[in-house]
């Protein structure tokens, strides 16, 4: 009997203290993906990467907004969103206490404004994304090409193609056509 | 680029949900908050991958020991107070799920377990999947995770029994007028940063590469005058030879840029 008690004392208690004390977690544990709304540029890279479509981008053309949303009830905690995020706005934390009583509480949303094309007036990207691209380009140098690129940031891809096509045909007329 | 991915709900069969009558609902509310005895749980697999089952059973092992709270696993729904539904509810498991639900005595708590049980998870838009236990039966607690860890399971069950508070709440943030995303590593030229990040990801994989590049660039940002000295010291201070190798290569990338830029 004493031998048994000794053995028990030597072995110790294997049970963790949770929930009475914080849980010790290993490095690299993939918990709740935490979204920093300020740092997000609504580029939708995470929505494209998300395997179960837990992250979705729903545009509202009437309002001129796009709503980023994550459904933690569908998330499989794979970390692909963290991998692709260009601004590290979404990072997997170690938080795991995600259980809820009502399904609506599983969803987190962020609303972002859209950028209208300066030529045709249609929405084509989020405002913050364009703004960040302008800053990155401006950081590089003050070459004419860069300045031109910054100038064309507010134009949607379709209008940009039209503009380039018109410029090319004008140039061809001036120089006597394409050889 | 804006994407709009509606779940093809119209293509999926929408089963009729079991509704609670008032008397049972009242009894259930009492059970939910004032349970004063051990609870027995019955685990019901509705087309899961068995990952959730493994986690449920590791919850009742000695490390996490759910029996501390009187939570015991039972083999029959007839003895159950808590029904745990795992899996995305496939076409062929709907009826067994309903039979198990009917077999358990009222009042009973229903827990939707795992990403599949909560909303169908990665199978949410599959043609033969009904997408979560709450499509067929009234669910009291949702425990997300793929699979939920034992600690998360204990938290969810404790919440179901009114022992712990709910932490996650629905939240909507709206973009402020002059909100700007911070530019990362502002003083490092964009091209250099991208090349370092790319090389780190090529060497260490996407996730760890990202972490390593971050650490490298943060140190580089802080090194103001003596870049060579700081970086050499930083590389030398690493314990892991793999890190040393990767940082050395990142440093080579940095130096090749410094040389070409003059």
Tab-separated table of C-alpha atoms in Angstrom:
chain	number	residue	atom	x	y	z
A	1	UNK	CA	0.000	0.000	0.000
A	2	UNK	CA	2.758	2.430	0.963
A	3	UNK	CA	4.642	1.403	-2.111
A	4	UNK	CA	1.587	2.318	-4.187
A	5	UNK	CA	1.339	5.758	-2.569
A	6	UNK	CA	5.032	6.290	-3.208
A	7	UNK	CA	4.543	5.335	-6.820
A	8	UNK	CA	1.595	7.730	-7.151
A	9	UNK	CA	3.619	10.539	-5.609
A	10	UNK	CA	6.515	9.854	-7.954
A	11	UNK	CA	4.277	9.823	-11.022
A	12	UNK	CA	2.473	13.043	-10.145
A	13	UNK	CA	-0.738	14.313	-11.667
A	14	UNK	CA	-1.096	14.240	-15.429
A	15	UNK	CA	-4.344	16.210	-15.586
A	16	UNK	CA	-4.090	19.801	-16.816
A	17	UNK	CA	-5.491	22.609	-14.716
A	18	UNK	CA	-7.736	24.000	-17.448
A	19	UNK	CA	-10.329	25.592	-17.065
A	20	UNK	CA	-9.227	26.665	-13.571
A	21	UNK	CA	-5.903	27.952	-14.848
A	22	UNK	CA	-4.664	28.998	-18.312
A	23	UNK	CA	-3.824	26.189	-20.674
A	24	UNK	CA	-0.173	25.763	-21.642
A	25	UNK	CA	-0.027	25.555	-25.436
A	26	UNK	CA	2.832	24.622	-27.711
A	27	UNK	CA	4.301	27.035	-30.251
A	28	UNK	CA	2.615	26.974	-33.615
A	29	UNK	CA	-0.827	26.069	-32.279
A	30	UNK	CA	-3.371	27.228	-34.816
A	31	UNK	CA	-6.278	28.847	-32.989
A	32	UNK	CA	-8.761	31.575	-33.769
A	33	UNK	CA	-7.822	33.670	-36.822
A	34	UNK	CA	-7.799	37.226	-35.485
A	35	UNK	CA	-8.677	39.929	-37.997
A	36	UNK	CA	-7.293	43.433	-37.536
A	37	UNK	CA	-9.833	45.550	-39.392
A	38	UNK	CA	-7.518	48.607	-39.550
A	39	UNK	CA	-4.705	46.738	-41.285
A	40	UNK	CA	-6.952	44.906	-43.768
A	41	UNK	CA	-7.056	46.266	-47.314
A	42	UNK	CA	-9.991	44.065	-48.426
A	43	UNK	CA	-7.983	42.564	-51.279
A	44	UNK	CA	-9.861	39.236	-50.947
A	45	UNK	CA	-6.691	37.127	-51.056
A	46	UNK	CA	-7.864	35.293	-47.927
A	47	UNK	CA	-11.331	34.724	-49.376
A	48	UNK	CA	-9.768	33.141	-52.460
A	49	UNK	CA	-7.412	30.987	-50.383
A	50	UNK	CA	-9.966	29.844	-47.771
A	51	UNK	CA	-10.687	26.145	-48.512
A	52	UNK	CA	-14.091	25.903	-46.769
A	53	UNK	CA	-15.210	29.448	-47.796
A	54	UNK	CA	-15.336	30.498	-44.153
A	55	UNK	CA	-14.037	33.889	-45.250
A	56	UNK	CA	-16.283	35.589	-47.753
A	57	UNK	CA	-16.344	38.951	-49.491
A	58	UNK	CA	-19.818	40.151	-50.360
A	59	UNK	CA	-19.943	43.401	-52.366
A	60	UNK	CA	-22.850	45.828	-52.146
A	61	UNK	CA	-22.771	47.899	-55.325
A	62	UNK	CA	-25.644	50.193	-54.258
A	63	UNK	CA	-23.868	51.197	-51.062
A	64	UNK	CA	-20.397	51.089	-52.599
A	65	UNK	CA	-19.096	48.774	-49.898
A	66	UNK	CA	-17.708	45.291	-49.596
A	67	UNK	CA	-18.260	43.206	-46.478
A	68	UNK	CA	-15.503	40.906	-45.308
A	69	UNK	CA	-16.808	38.165	-43.063
A	70	UNK	CA	-15.458	35.112	-41.315
A	71	UNK	CA	-17.592	32.291	-40.013
A	72	UNK	CA	-15.675	30.606	-37.202
A	73	UNK	CA	-18.157	27.744	-37.342
A	74	UNK	CA	-16.908	26.849	-40.790
A	75	UNK	CA	-13.220	27.684	-40.331
A	76	UNK	CA	-10.894	24.682	-40.327
A	77	UNK	CA	-7.936	26.644	-38.856
A	78	UNK	CA	-5.588	25.777	-41.715
A	79	UNK	CA	-3.811	29.158	-41.690
A	80	UNK	CA	-3.967	29.743	-45.441
A	81	UNK	CA	-5.428	33.204	-44.848
A	82	UNK	CA	-2.424	34.146	-42.736
A	83	UNK	CA	-0.065	32.876	-45.431
A	84	UNK	CA	-1.548	34.971	-48.212
A	85	UNK	CA	-2.342	38.167	-46.309
A	86	UNK	CA	-0.109	40.953	-47.696
A	87	UNK	CA	-0.499	43.194	-44.639
A	88	UNK	CA	-0.677	40.493	-41.946
A	89	UNK	CA	-4.136	41.725	-41.055
A	90	UNK	CA	-5.269	38.192	-40.294
A	91	UNK	CA	-3.114	36.141	-37.957
A	92	UNK	CA	-3.856	32.847	-36.267
A	93	UNK	CA	-3.771	33.277	-32.504
A	94	UNK	CA	-3.799	30.661	-29.786
A	95	UNK	CA	-7.313	31.577	-28.653
A	96	UNK	CA	-9.464	28.468	-28.662
A	97	UNK	CA	-12.517	29.336	-26.558
A	98	UNK	CA	-14.884	29.729	-29.475
A	99	UNK	CA	-17.968	27.794	-28.392
A	100	UNK	CA	-21.203	29.786	-28.631
A	101	UNK	CA	-24.866	29.393	-27.758
A	102	UNK	CA	-26.247	31.084	-30.863
A	103	UNK	CA	-25.001	30.600	-34.371
A	104	UNK	CA	-24.993	34.327	-35.181
A	105	UNK	CA	-22.159	34.850	-32.697
A	106	UNK	CA	-19.837	32.753	-34.843
A	107	UNK	CA	-19.626	35.444	-37.489
A	108	UNK	CA	-17.366	38.521	-37.508
A	109	UNK	CA	-17.762	41.176	-40.188
A	110	UNK	CA	-15.890	44.231	-41.431
A	111	UNK	CA	-17.274	46.691	-43.950
A	112	UNK	CA	-14.923	48.430	-46.412
A	113	UNK	CA	-15.556	51.146	-48.965
A	114	UNK	CA	-15.081	50.532	-52.662
A	115	UNK	CA	-13.162	52.691	-55.108
A	116	UNK	CA	-15.081	53.969	-58.140
A	117	UNK	CA	-13.254	54.196	-61.462
A	118	UNK	CA	-12.398	57.801	-62.300
A	119	UNK	CA	-13.407	57.221	-65.949
A	120	UNK	CA	-16.512	55.030	-66.015
A	121	UNK	CA	-17.546	55.389	-62.373
A	122	UNK	CA	-17.896	51.681	-61.674
A	123	UNK	CA	-16.581	50.105	-58.497
A	124	UNK	CA	-13.588	47.881	-59.144
A	125	UNK	CA	-11.508	47.463	-55.959
A	126	UNK	CA	-11.444	48.504	-52.339
A	127	UNK	CA	-10.372	52.052	-51.528
A	128	UNK	CA	-7.702	50.979	-49.040
A	129	UNK	CA	-6.103	48.604	-51.521
A	130	UNK	CA	-5.639	51.377	-54.097
A	131	UNK	CA	-4.367	53.717	-51.423
A	132	UNK	CA	-1.757	51.199	-50.220
A	133	UNK	CA	-0.630	50.481	-53.783
A	134	UNK	CA	-0.106	54.219	-54.341
A	135	UNK	CA	2.025	54.453	-51.217
A	136	UNK	CA	4.135	51.422	-52.149
A	137	UNK	CA	4.725	52.796	-55.648
A	138	UNK	CA	5.519	56.256	-54.297
A	139	UNK	CA	8.030	54.786	-51.881
A	140	UNK	CA	10.116	53.289	-54.675
A	141	UNK	CA	11.320	56.226	-56.800
A	142	UNK	CA	10.233	59.307	-58.705
A	143	UNK	CA	10.671	57.929	-62.221
A	144	UNK	CA	8.105	58.969	-64.845
A	145	UNK	CA	6.885	55.374	-65.236
A	146	UNK	CA	6.099	55.150	-61.541
A	147	UNK	CA	4.310	58.501	-61.595
A	148	UNK	CA	2.263	57.320	-64.576
A	149	UNK	CA	1.409	54.107	-62.748
A	150	UNK	CA	0.267	56.069	-59.682
A	151	UNK	CA	-1.805	58.248	-61.971
A	152	UNK	CA	-3.572	55.230	-63.454
A	153	UNK	CA	-4.405	53.621	-60.110
A	154	UNK	CA	-7.899	55.075	-59.898
A	155	UNK	CA	-8.887	53.599	-63.270
A	156	UNK	CA	-10.559	50.199	-63.561
A	157	UNK	CA	-8.857	47.458	-65.644
A	158	UNK	CA	-11.375	47.770	-68.504
A	159	UNK	CA	-10.920	51.538	-68.843
A	160	UNK	CA	-7.162	51.081	-68.545
A	161	UNK	CA	-7.205	48.655	-71.470
A	162	UNK	CA	-9.285	51.089	-73.539
A	163	UNK	CA	-6.948	53.933	-72.633
A	164	UNK	CA	-3.874	51.889	-73.571
A	165	UNK	CA	-5.496	50.763	-76.827
A	166	UNK	CA	-6.352	54.328	-77.801
A	167	UNK	CA	-2.836	55.474	-76.904
A	168	UNK	CA	-1.317	52.661	-78.977
A	169	UNK	CA	-3.447	53.404	-82.049
A	170	UNK	CA	-2.688	57.140	-81.806
A	171	UNK	CA	0.981	56.335	-81.549
A	172	UNK	CA	0.720	54.017	-84.589
A	173	UNK	CA	-0.990	56.785	-86.621
A	174	UNK	CA	1.755	59.244	-85.734
A	175	UNK	CA	4.580	56.881	-86.604
A	176	UNK	CA	2.999	55.549	-89.790
A	177	UNK	CA	1.300	52.377	-88.602
A	178	UNK	CA	2.475	49.096	-87.180
A	179	UNK	CA	5.115	47.406	-89.238
B	1	UNK	CA	-10.963	41.742	-57.426
B	2	UNK	CA	-14.237	41.083	-55.685
B	3	UNK	CA	-15.741	37.674	-55.401
B	4	UNK	CA	-19.245	36.680	-54.551
B	5	UNK	CA	-19.612	33.079	-53.569
B	6	UNK	CA	-23.149	32.226	-52.598
B	7	UNK	CA	-23.583	28.779	-51.148
B	8	UNK	CA	-25.849	26.917	-53.545
B	9	UNK	CA	-28.486	26.415	-50.868
B	10	UNK	CA	-31.160	26.135	-53.496
B	11	UNK	CA	-29.442	23.061	-54.917
B	12	UNK	CA	-29.301	21.328	-51.568
B	13	UNK	CA	-32.223	19.523	-50.012
B	14	UNK	CA	-33.612	21.442	-47.048
B	15	UNK	CA	-34.816	18.969	-44.418
B	16	UNK	CA	-37.597	19.844	-41.983
B	17	UNK	CA	-36.196	20.601	-38.570
B	18	UNK	CA	-37.469	19.005	-35.373
B	19	UNK	CA	-39.184	21.716	-33.311
B	20	UNK	CA	-39.347	21.704	-29.540
B	21	UNK	CA	-42.724	22.059	-27.811
B	22	UNK	CA	-42.965	24.709	-25.100
B	23	UNK	CA	-42.927	22.362	-22.139
B	24	UNK	CA	-39.724	20.673	-23.256
B	25	UNK	CA	-38.137	24.034	-24.067
B	26	UNK	CA	-38.851	25.285	-20.529
B	27	UNK	CA	-37.472	22.096	-18.973
B	28	UNK	CA	-34.429	22.409	-21.174
B	29	UNK	CA	-33.787	26.003	-20.088
B	30	UNK	CA	-33.810	24.788	-16.478
B	31	UNK	CA	-31.452	21.958	-17.306
B	32	UNK	CA	-29.149	24.263	-19.179
B	33	UNK	CA	-28.527	26.496	-16.198
B	34	UNK	CA	-29.271	24.583	-13.016
B	35	UNK	CA	-27.951	21.130	-13.566
B	36	UNK	CA	-26.893	19.776	-10.187
B	37	UNK	CA	-25.643	16.337	-11.070
B	38	UNK	CA	-23.359	14.449	-13.408
B	39	UNK	CA	-24.267	14.545	-17.057
B	40	UNK	CA	-23.980	11.701	-19.489
B	41	UNK	CA	-23.121	12.415	-23.034
B	42	UNK	CA	-23.814	10.426	-26.121
B	43	UNK	CA	-21.740	10.980	-29.223
B	44	UNK	CA	-23.511	10.622	-32.519
B	45	UNK	CA	-21.527	10.542	-35.745
B	46	UNK	CA	-23.453	11.921	-38.716
B	47	UNK	CA	-20.891	11.395	-41.436
B	48	UNK	CA	-17.796	12.794	-39.763
B	49	UNK	CA	-14.204	11.867	-40.540
B	50	UNK	CA	-13.593	10.472	-37.013
B	51	UNK	CA	-11.264	13.374	-36.131
B	52	UNK	CA	-13.887	14.806	-33.777
B	53	UNK	CA	-14.412	11.397	-32.148
B	54	UNK	CA	-10.695	11.119	-31.424
B	55	UNK	CA	-10.778	14.535	-29.742
B	56	UNK	CA	-13.902	13.675	-27.732
B	57	UNK	CA	-12.219	10.555	-26.439
B	58	UNK	CA	-9.025	12.397	-25.620
B	59	UNK	CA	-11.223	14.784	-23.615
B	60	UNK	CA	-12.238	11.951	-21.288
B	61	UNK	CA	-8.718	10.605	-20.869
B	62	UNK	CA	-6.668	11.433	-17.793
B	63	UNK	CA	-4.923	14.501	-19.262
B	64	UNK	CA	-8.067	16.536	-19.784
B	65	UNK	CA	-10.314	14.418	-17.597
B	66	UNK	CA	-13.835	15.642	-18.295
B	67	UNK	CA	-15.049	13.383	-15.486
B	68	UNK	CA	-13.802	16.047	-13.061
B	69	UNK	CA	-16.971	17.899	-14.037
B	70	UNK	CA	-19.103	14.779	-13.934
B	71	UNK	CA	-19.218	14.460	-17.686
B	72	UNK	CA	-19.347	10.797	-18.605
B	73	UNK	CA	-19.547	9.130	-21.943
B	74	UNK	CA	-22.342	6.692	-22.415
B	75	UNK	CA	-22.969	4.039	-25.047
B	76	UNK	CA	-26.709	4.517	-25.414
B	77	UNK	CA	-28.779	7.612	-26.183
B	78	UNK	CA	-31.335	6.345	-23.628
B	79	UNK	CA	-28.988	7.393	-20.817
B	80	UNK	CA	-27.855	10.665	-22.357
B	81	UNK	CA	-28.300	14.235	-21.104
B	82	UNK	CA	-26.059	15.758	-23.748
B	83	UNK	CA	-26.085	14.644	-27.367
B	84	UNK	CA	-22.940	15.504	-29.286
B	85	UNK	CA	-23.417	15.557	-33.029
B	86	UNK	CA	-20.300	15.366	-35.168
B	87	UNK	CA	-20.109	15.318	-38.938
B	88	UNK	CA	-21.806	17.316	-41.660
B	89	UNK	CA	-25.086	15.297	-41.642
B	90	UNK	CA	-24.931	13.265	-44.817
B	91	UNK	CA	-28.024	12.024	-46.583
B	92	UNK	CA	-27.736	8.503	-45.201
B	93	UNK	CA	-27.031	9.522	-41.584
B	94	UNK	CA	-29.950	11.927	-41.168
B	95	UNK	CA	-32.352	9.201	-40.058
B	96	UNK	CA	-29.978	7.539	-37.549
B	97	UNK	CA	-29.335	11.032	-36.165
B	98	UNK	CA	-33.051	11.663	-35.726
B	99	UNK	CA	-33.554	8.230	-34.156
B	100	UNK	CA	-30.790	8.889	-31.635
B	101	UNK	CA	-32.357	12.279	-30.867
B	102	UNK	CA	-35.764	10.704	-30.343
B	103	UNK	CA	-34.175	7.964	-28.228
B	104	UNK	CA	-32.701	10.341	-25.674
B	105	UNK	CA	-35.047	11.355	-22.836
B	106	UNK	CA	-36.238	14.987	-22.633
B	107	UNK	CA	-34.900	17.468	-21.634
B	108	UNK	CA	-31.590	17.013	-23.413
B	109	UNK	CA	-28.889	19.353	-24.604
B	110	UNK	CA	-27.647	19.135	-28.167
B	111	UNK	CA	-24.105	20.116	-29.040
B	112	UNK	CA	-23.042	20.658	-32.643
B	113	UNK	CA	-19.420	19.585	-32.612
B	114	UNK	CA	-16.667	20.587	-35.021
B	115	UNK	CA	-16.750	22.700	-38.155
B	116	UNK	CA	-18.912	20.095	-39.923
B	117	UNK	CA	-21.413	19.814	-37.097
B	118	UNK	CA	-21.707	23.606	-36.795
B	119	UNK	CA	-22.188	24.515	-40.426
B	120	UNK	CA	-21.119	21.684	-42.701
B	121	UNK	CA	-17.493	22.832	-42.582
B	122	UNK	CA	-15.475	22.174	-45.684
B	123	UNK	CA	-18.330	20.002	-47.042
B	124	UNK	CA	-20.921	22.755	-46.655
B	125	UNK	CA	-21.838	22.910	-50.347
B	126	UNK	CA	-21.674	19.210	-51.087
B	127	UNK	CA	-24.734	17.764	-52.813
B	128	UNK	CA	-25.305	14.902	-50.353
B	129	UNK	CA	-24.692	16.921	-47.190
B	130	UNK	CA	-27.347	18.762	-45.225
B	131	UNK	CA	-24.772	21.097	-43.702
B	132	UNK	CA	-24.735	20.863	-39.910
B	133	UNK	CA	-26.753	19.314	-37.118
B	134	UNK	CA	-28.885	22.447	-36.704
B	135	UNK	CA	-30.552	21.739	-40.031
B	136	UNK	CA	-32.369	18.726	-38.566
B	137	UNK	CA	-32.537	19.280	-34.791
B	138	UNK	CA	-32.516	22.248	-32.393
B	139	UNK	CA	-28.909	22.872	-31.264
B	140	UNK	CA	-27.970	24.518	-27.957
B	141	UNK	CA	-24.212	24.880	-28.171
B	142	UNK	CA	-21.890	25.115	-31.142
B	143	UNK	CA	-18.271	24.030	-30.643
B	144	UNK	CA	-16.268	25.019	-33.733
B	145	UNK	CA	-12.857	23.628	-34.640
B	146	UNK	CA	-11.504	21.113	-37.087
B	147	UNK	CA	-11.401	19.147	-34.858
B	148	UNK	CA	-12.012	21.082	-31.616
B	149	UNK	CA	-9.173	20.480	-29.179
B	150	UNK	CA	-9.981	18.722	-25.875
B	151	UNK	CA	-9.636	22.055	-24.036
B	152	UNK	CA	-12.110	23.605	-26.441
B	153	UNK	CA	-14.470	20.685	-25.864
B	154	UNK	CA	-14.264	21.139	-22.101
B	155	UNK	CA	-14.919	24.859	-22.545
B	156	UNK	CA	-17.929	24.169	-24.771
B	157	UNK	CA	-19.433	21.594	-22.437
B	158	UNK	CA	-18.808	23.792	-19.397
B	159	UNK	CA	-20.568	26.587	-21.249
B	160	UNK	CA	-23.472	24.288	-22.049
B	161	UNK	CA	-23.817	23.567	-18.335
B	162	UNK	CA	-23.598	27.256	-17.419
B	163	UNK	CA	-20.200	26.990	-15.691
B	164	UNK	CA	-18.263	29.293	-18.029
B	165	UNK	CA	-19.151	32.449	-19.941
B	166	UNK	CA	-19.312	32.769	-23.704
B	167	UNK	CA	-16.347	34.740	-25.070
B	168	UNK	CA	-17.024	35.050	-28.791
B	169	UNK	CA	-19.684	37.508	-29.923
B	170	UNK	CA	-20.949	38.720	-33.275
B	171	UNK	CA	-19.088	41.843	-34.293
B	172	UNK	CA	-19.261	44.276	-37.208
B	173	UNK	CA	-16.646	46.949	-37.810
B	174	UNK	CA	-17.010	49.694	-40.390
B	175	UNK	CA	-14.082	51.364	-42.141
B	176	UNK	CA	-13.287	54.825	-40.762
B	177	UNK	CA	-13.077	57.792	-43.143
B	178	UNK	CA	-9.324	58.223	-43.359
B	179	UNK	CA	-8.315	54.694	-42.450
B	180	UNK	CA	-5.000	53.598	-43.945
B	181	UNK	CA	-3.431	50.173	-43.811
B	182	UNK	CA	0.037	50.408	-42.251
B	183	UNK	CA	2.878	49.821	-44.690
B	184	UNK	CA	5.072	47.060	-43.308
B	185	UNK	CA	8.825	47.683	-42.958
B	186	UNK	CA	8.525	51.166	-44.394
B	187	UNK	CA	12.250	51.964	-44.446
B	188	UNK	CA	13.192	48.815	-46.372
B	189	UNK	CA	12.765	49.152	-50.165
B	190	UNK	CA	9.729	47.225	-51.370
B	191	UNK	CA	11.642	45.130	-53.914
B	192	UNK	CA	14.221	44.031	-51.342
B	193	UNK	CA	11.510	43.131	-48.855
B	194	UNK	CA	9.570	41.093	-51.404
B	195	UNK	CA	12.671	39.233	-52.510
B	196	UNK	CA	13.658	38.407	-48.935
B	197	UNK	CA	10.141	37.203	-48.150
B	198	UNK	CA	10.046	35.123	-51.314
B	199	UNK	CA	13.409	33.491	-50.595
B	200	UNK	CA	12.416	32.754	-46.985
B	201	UNK	CA	9.178	31.123	-48.137
B	202	UNK	CA	11.019	29.127	-50.771
B	203	UNK	CA	13.412	27.787	-48.140
B	204	UNK	CA	11.157	27.275	-45.132
B	205	UNK	CA	7.684	26.930	-46.552
B	206	UNK	CA	4.921	29.490	-46.549
B	207	UNK	CA	4.056	29.779	-42.882
B	208	UNK	CA	7.469	29.444	-41.235
B	209	UNK	CA	9.090	31.345	-44.084
B	210	UNK	CA	6.795	34.225	-43.287
B	211	UNK	CA	7.794	34.106	-39.608
B	212	UNK	CA	11.511	33.936	-40.432
B	213	UNK	CA	11.314	36.798	-42.933
B	214	UNK	CA	9.470	38.891	-40.358
B	215	UNK	CA	12.147	38.288	-37.753
B	216	UNK	CA	14.923	39.037	-40.235
B	217	UNK	CA	13.306	42.242	-41.491
B	218	UNK	CA	12.495	43.453	-37.976
B	219	UNK	CA	16.169	43.085	-37.020
B	220	UNK	CA	17.165	44.813	-40.253
B	221	UNK	CA	14.811	47.711	-39.497
B	222	UNK	CA	16.425	48.214	-36.092
B	223	UNK	CA	19.967	48.082	-37.487
B	224	UNK	CA	20.578	51.713	-38.416
B	225	UNK	CA	24.299	52.265	-38.891
B	226	UNK	CA	26.258	49.027	-38.759
B	227	UNK	CA	24.004	46.710	-40.807
B	228	UNK	CA	26.702	44.135	-41.473
B	229	UNK	CA	27.704	43.887	-37.808
B	230	UNK	CA	24.135	43.669	-36.509
B	231	UNK	CA	23.072	41.038	-39.018
B	232	UNK	CA	26.191	38.906	-38.477
B	233	UNK	CA	25.575	39.030	-34.744
B	234	UNK	CA	21.899	38.195	-35.274
B	235	UNK	CA	22.800	35.171	-37.424
B	236	UNK	CA	25.468	34.024	-34.973
B	237	UNK	CA	23.007	34.228	-32.054
B	238	UNK	CA	20.706	31.575	-33.598
B	239	UNK	CA	20.706	28.124	-31.963
B	240	UNK	CA	19.110	26.201	-34.792
B	241	UNK	CA	21.509	25.451	-37.689
B	242	UNK	CA	18.580	25.517	-40.147
B	243	UNK	CA	17.750	29.058	-39.116
B	244	UNK	CA	21.410	30.049	-39.439
B	245	UNK	CA	21.487	28.696	-43.001
B	246	UNK	CA	18.234	30.415	-44.001
B	247	UNK	CA	19.241	33.751	-42.451
B	248	UNK	CA	22.618	33.523	-44.156
B	249	UNK	CA	20.922	33.097	-47.511
B	250	UNK	CA	18.541	35.963	-46.789
B	251	UNK	CA	21.543	38.082	-45.944
B	252	UNK	CA	23.077	37.132	-49.312
B	253	UNK	CA	19.895	38.327	-51.035
B	254	UNK	CA	20.133	41.597	-49.138
B	255	UNK	CA	23.801	42.034	-50.036
B	256	UNK	CA	23.236	41.303	-53.736
B	257	UNK	CA	20.698	44.151	-53.764
B	258	UNK	CA	23.030	46.454	-51.870
B	259	UNK	CA	25.768	45.731	-54.424
B	260	UNK	CA	23.558	46.276	-57.481
B	261	UNK	CA	22.154	49.489	-55.992
B	262	UNK	CA	25.652	50.687	-55.150
